[in-house]
């Protein structure tokens, strides 16, 4: 019989796996995206049940820390955590000690003292998620940092597109409007390119960053270019991120006249997406927003299951067990 040799390290307890974060689409692979979308699909099936709560993250704590206004992202992260039975806490900068001048670092240290498993953070400054990752022991999810990244938005958009077309690869997506100030555009260009879709950015040259083609997209100022796309993805004019005094377009009225998405500028059957909040009558005609080809509400629904998948994936280090989930009776917390 062969000798069994015990190495010194074998006697040590297994090392803590490294903390995982979701900060940028630039950090994920095609496999990561496929796994997350697959997990989200299994959660979608679980939500068809009358009792929608899963016991999966019972005993975990998830903190939502929002320094900017949000309807969709904050509500869906909160509901996602609740649907997975985690304990959840939502802190908004207004009404918290941030109003009293507390720095992000001190707020993060304070919340970190409760040992949360995940901190979901939205902040107007690029790099805020990394700071929170440095000073706490939590897994960090970037829910939007300045104009840099909004990775869960890109994932939910991929999920919506895949559910609608059955694929992402080979599709053509036109992203229209204020790309310059849009973290949604940056995350989506990367995510769509990663999954093999073609992206064309359409808008006033002042709102299309110079050199952005290097991210793997085409650019044009010609609004008629949207007719060639399978999906027309419309962005809001993000006035709150515009430099004071800068005139990117002569007026909103002029913008709407030249780049607003109207029924006349579309081809029948083209799918319409918008991350919200919409400014009806500015970047999107109300008829387009309410058309049956608009996937805007579908995107919101996708946001819930995709965020459930992200929280699950970060905390369990792997794909959801679809089989066991559909077979095991679901515990209700
Ligand atoms: N809700 C998206 C974001 O947080 C898009 C927008 O605000 O226009 O970036």
mmCIF file of C-alpha atoms in Angstrom, residues 31-170:
data_model
loop_
_atom_site.group_PDB
_atom_site.id
_atom_site.type_symbol
_atom_site.label_atom_id
_atom_site.label_comp_id
_atom_site.label_asym_id
_atom_site.label_seq_id
_atom_site.Cartn_x
_atom_site.Cartn_y
_atom_site.Cartn_z
ATOM 1 C CA UNK A 31 -18.274 32.815 -18.965
ATOM 2 C CA UNK A 32 -19.096 34.997 -15.957
ATOM 3 C CA UNK A 33 -21.834 36.733 -17.953
ATOM 4 C CA UNK A 34 -23.297 33.446 -19.200
ATOM 5 C CA UNK A 35 -23.279 32.017 -15.673
ATOM 6 C CA UNK A 36 -24.951 35.118 -14.195
ATOM 7 C CA UNK A 37 -27.623 35.215 -16.911
ATOM 8 C CA UNK A 38 -28.290 31.495 -16.388
ATOM 9 C CA UNK A 39 -28.634 32.029 -12.646
ATOM 10 C CA UNK A 40 -30.993 34.952 -13.250
ATOM 11 C CA UNK A 41 -33.125 32.710 -15.490
ATOM 12 C CA UNK A 42 -33.479 30.137 -12.721
ATOM 13 C CA UNK A 43 -34.478 32.867 -10.288
ATOM 14 C CA UNK A 44 -37.047 34.114 -12.798
ATOM 15 C CA UNK A 45 -38.639 30.668 -12.749
ATOM 16 C CA UNK A 46 -38.674 30.694 -8.939
ATOM 17 C CA UNK A 47 -40.560 34.004 -9.003
ATOM 18 C CA UNK A 48 -43.414 32.394 -10.894
ATOM 19 C CA UNK A 49 -44.370 30.623 -7.660
ATOM 20 C CA UNK A 50 -46.987 32.054 -5.375
ATOM 21 C CA UNK A 51 -44.476 32.272 -2.530
ATOM 22 C CA UNK A 52 -41.565 34.153 -4.000
ATOM 23 C CA UNK A 53 -39.065 34.062 -1.182
ATOM 24 C CA UNK A 54 -36.077 31.697 -1.332
ATOM 25 C CA UNK A 55 -34.058 30.754 1.747
ATOM 26 C CA UNK A 56 -30.759 30.976 -0.163
ATOM 27 C CA UNK A 57 -29.077 33.905 1.613
ATOM 28 C CA UNK A 58 -30.694 33.554 5.019
ATOM 29 C CA UNK A 59 -28.445 35.002 7.728
ATOM 30 C CA UNK A 60 -26.505 37.205 5.281
ATOM 31 C CA UNK A 61 -26.504 40.987 5.572
ATOM 32 C CA UNK A 62 -26.678 43.280 2.568
ATOM 33 C CA UNK A 63 -26.280 47.061 2.878
ATOM 34 C CA UNK A 64 -27.429 49.408 0.112
ATOM 35 C CA UNK A 65 -25.577 52.715 0.298
ATOM 36 C CA UNK A 66 -26.919 55.304 -2.139
ATOM 37 C CA UNK A 67 -25.343 58.754 -2.537
ATOM 38 C CA UNK A 68 -27.421 59.586 -5.628
ATOM 39 C CA UNK A 69 -31.125 59.420 -6.417
ATOM 40 C CA UNK A 70 -32.370 56.094 -7.641
ATOM 41 C CA UNK A 71 -35.710 54.384 -8.125
ATOM 42 C CA UNK A 72 -35.068 51.207 -10.118
ATOM 43 C CA UNK A 73 -31.589 50.239 -8.926
ATOM 44 C CA UNK A 74 -32.170 50.807 -5.213
ATOM 45 C CA UNK A 75 -35.615 49.181 -5.120
ATOM 46 C CA UNK A 76 -34.490 46.154 -7.105
ATOM 47 C CA UNK A 77 -31.393 45.538 -4.963
ATOM 48 C CA UNK A 78 -33.504 45.796 -1.842
ATOM 49 C CA UNK A 79 -36.170 43.449 -3.176
ATOM 50 C CA UNK A 80 -33.526 41.062 -4.546
ATOM 51 C CA UNK A 81 -31.947 40.764 -1.094
ATOM 52 C CA UNK A 82 -35.364 40.243 0.503
ATOM 53 C CA UNK A 83 -36.414 37.608 -2.035
ATOM 54 C CA UNK A 84 -33.248 35.697 -1.087
ATOM 55 C CA UNK A 85 -34.059 36.043 2.649
ATOM 56 C CA UNK A 86 -31.005 38.214 3.441
ATOM 57 C CA UNK A 87 -31.215 40.941 6.065
ATOM 58 C CA UNK A 88 -31.079 44.233 4.262
ATOM 59 C CA UNK A 89 -30.523 47.850 5.183
ATOM 60 C CA UNK A 90 -30.803 50.830 2.841
ATOM 61 C CA UNK A 91 -28.947 54.044 3.603
ATOM 62 C CA UNK A 92 -29.484 57.149 1.506
ATOM 63 C CA UNK A 93 -27.023 60.008 1.751
ATOM 64 C CA UNK A 94 -29.762 62.550 2.399
ATOM 65 C CA UNK A 95 -31.139 62.081 5.873
ATOM 66 C CA UNK A 96 -27.984 60.232 7.031
ATOM 67 C CA UNK A 97 -24.822 61.549 8.698
ATOM 68 C CA UNK A 98 -23.510 62.290 5.178
ATOM 69 C CA UNK A 99 -25.666 65.425 5.457
ATOM 70 C CA UNK A 100 -23.561 66.321 8.501
ATOM 71 C CA UNK A 101 -20.356 66.133 6.480
ATOM 72 C CA UNK A 102 -19.281 62.550 7.175
ATOM 73 C CA UNK A 103 -16.810 61.286 4.570
ATOM 74 C CA UNK A 104 -17.422 58.173 2.480
ATOM 75 C CA UNK A 105 -14.532 56.473 4.267
ATOM 76 C CA UNK A 106 -16.012 57.109 7.713
ATOM 77 C CA UNK A 107 -19.501 56.055 6.615
ATOM 78 C CA UNK A 108 -18.016 52.863 5.136
ATOM 79 C CA UNK A 109 -16.030 52.165 8.327
ATOM 80 C CA UNK A 110 -19.206 52.657 10.372
ATOM 81 C CA UNK A 111 -21.297 50.315 8.243
ATOM 82 C CA UNK A 112 -18.378 47.890 8.010
ATOM 83 C CA UNK A 113 -18.528 47.532 11.802
ATOM 84 C CA UNK A 114 -21.768 45.534 11.357
ATOM 85 C CA UNK A 115 -19.842 42.986 9.240
ATOM 86 C CA UNK A 116 -22.132 43.139 6.207
ATOM 87 C CA UNK A 117 -21.572 40.434 3.595
ATOM 88 C CA UNK A 118 -22.272 42.793 0.699
ATOM 89 C CA UNK A 119 -22.269 46.571 0.306
ATOM 90 C CA UNK A 120 -24.040 47.874 -2.789
ATOM 91 C CA UNK A 121 -22.858 51.402 -3.452
ATOM 92 C CA UNK A 122 -23.935 54.211 -5.753
ATOM 93 C CA UNK A 123 -21.831 57.357 -5.669
ATOM 94 C CA UNK A 124 -21.248 60.378 -7.921
ATOM 95 C CA UNK A 125 -17.484 59.854 -7.805
ATOM 96 C CA UNK A 126 -15.544 57.366 -9.888
ATOM 97 C CA UNK A 127 -13.644 54.910 -7.680
ATOM 98 C CA UNK A 128 -15.968 55.113 -4.648
ATOM 99 C CA UNK A 129 -16.624 51.314 -4.784
ATOM 100 C CA UNK A 130 -12.869 50.592 -4.582
ATOM 101 C CA UNK A 131 -12.560 52.841 -1.531
ATOM 102 C CA UNK A 132 -15.366 50.962 0.246
ATOM 103 C CA UNK A 133 -13.726 47.651 -0.751
ATOM 104 C CA UNK A 134 -10.441 48.821 0.825
ATOM 105 C CA UNK A 135 -11.877 49.848 4.183
ATOM 106 C CA UNK A 136 -14.492 47.104 4.764
ATOM 107 C CA UNK A 137 -14.507 43.325 4.630
ATOM 108 C CA UNK A 138 -17.619 43.191 2.429
ATOM 109 C CA UNK A 139 -18.113 42.092 -1.162
ATOM 110 C CA UNK A 140 -18.780 45.284 -3.122
ATOM 111 C CA UNK A 141 -21.291 45.806 -5.917
ATOM 112 C CA UNK A 142 -21.003 48.997 -7.925
ATOM 113 C CA UNK A 143 -24.515 50.362 -8.479
ATOM 114 C CA UNK A 144 -23.162 53.301 -10.493
ATOM 115 C CA UNK A 145 -20.065 55.454 -9.912
ATOM 116 C CA UNK A 146 -20.086 58.818 -11.644
ATOM 117 C CA UNK A 147 -20.000 58.393 -15.388
ATOM 118 C CA UNK A 148 -17.714 55.345 -15.244
ATOM 119 C CA UNK A 149 -19.610 52.068 -14.695
ATOM 120 C CA UNK A 150 -23.021 50.589 -13.892
ATOM 121 C CA UNK A 151 -22.329 46.871 -14.364
ATOM 122 C CA UNK A 152 -25.650 45.463 -13.134
ATOM 123 C CA UNK A 153 -27.491 47.716 -15.600
ATOM 124 C CA UNK A 154 -25.451 46.229 -18.444
ATOM 125 C CA UNK A 155 -26.143 42.696 -17.206
ATOM 126 C CA UNK A 156 -29.878 43.290 -16.981
ATOM 127 C CA UNK A 157 -29.826 44.781 -20.464
ATOM 128 C CA UNK A 158 -28.020 41.698 -21.802
ATOM 129 C CA UNK A 159 -30.597 39.527 -20.027
ATOM 130 C CA UNK A 160 -33.463 41.495 -21.619
ATOM 131 C CA UNK A 161 -31.920 41.274 -25.098
ATOM 132 C CA UNK A 162 -31.220 37.567 -24.783
ATOM 133 C CA UNK A 163 -34.755 36.871 -23.559
ATOM 134 C CA UNK A 164 -36.207 38.830 -26.487
ATOM 135 C CA UNK A 165 -33.998 37.577 -29.342
ATOM 136 C CA UNK A 166 -32.750 34.257 -27.958
ATOM 137 C CA UNK A 167 -29.176 35.486 -28.521
ATOM 138 C CA UNK A 168 -26.900 38.494 -28.198
ATOM 139 C CA UNK A 169 -24.137 37.578 -30.620
ATOM 140 C CA UNK A 170 -24.516 39.138 -34.052
#
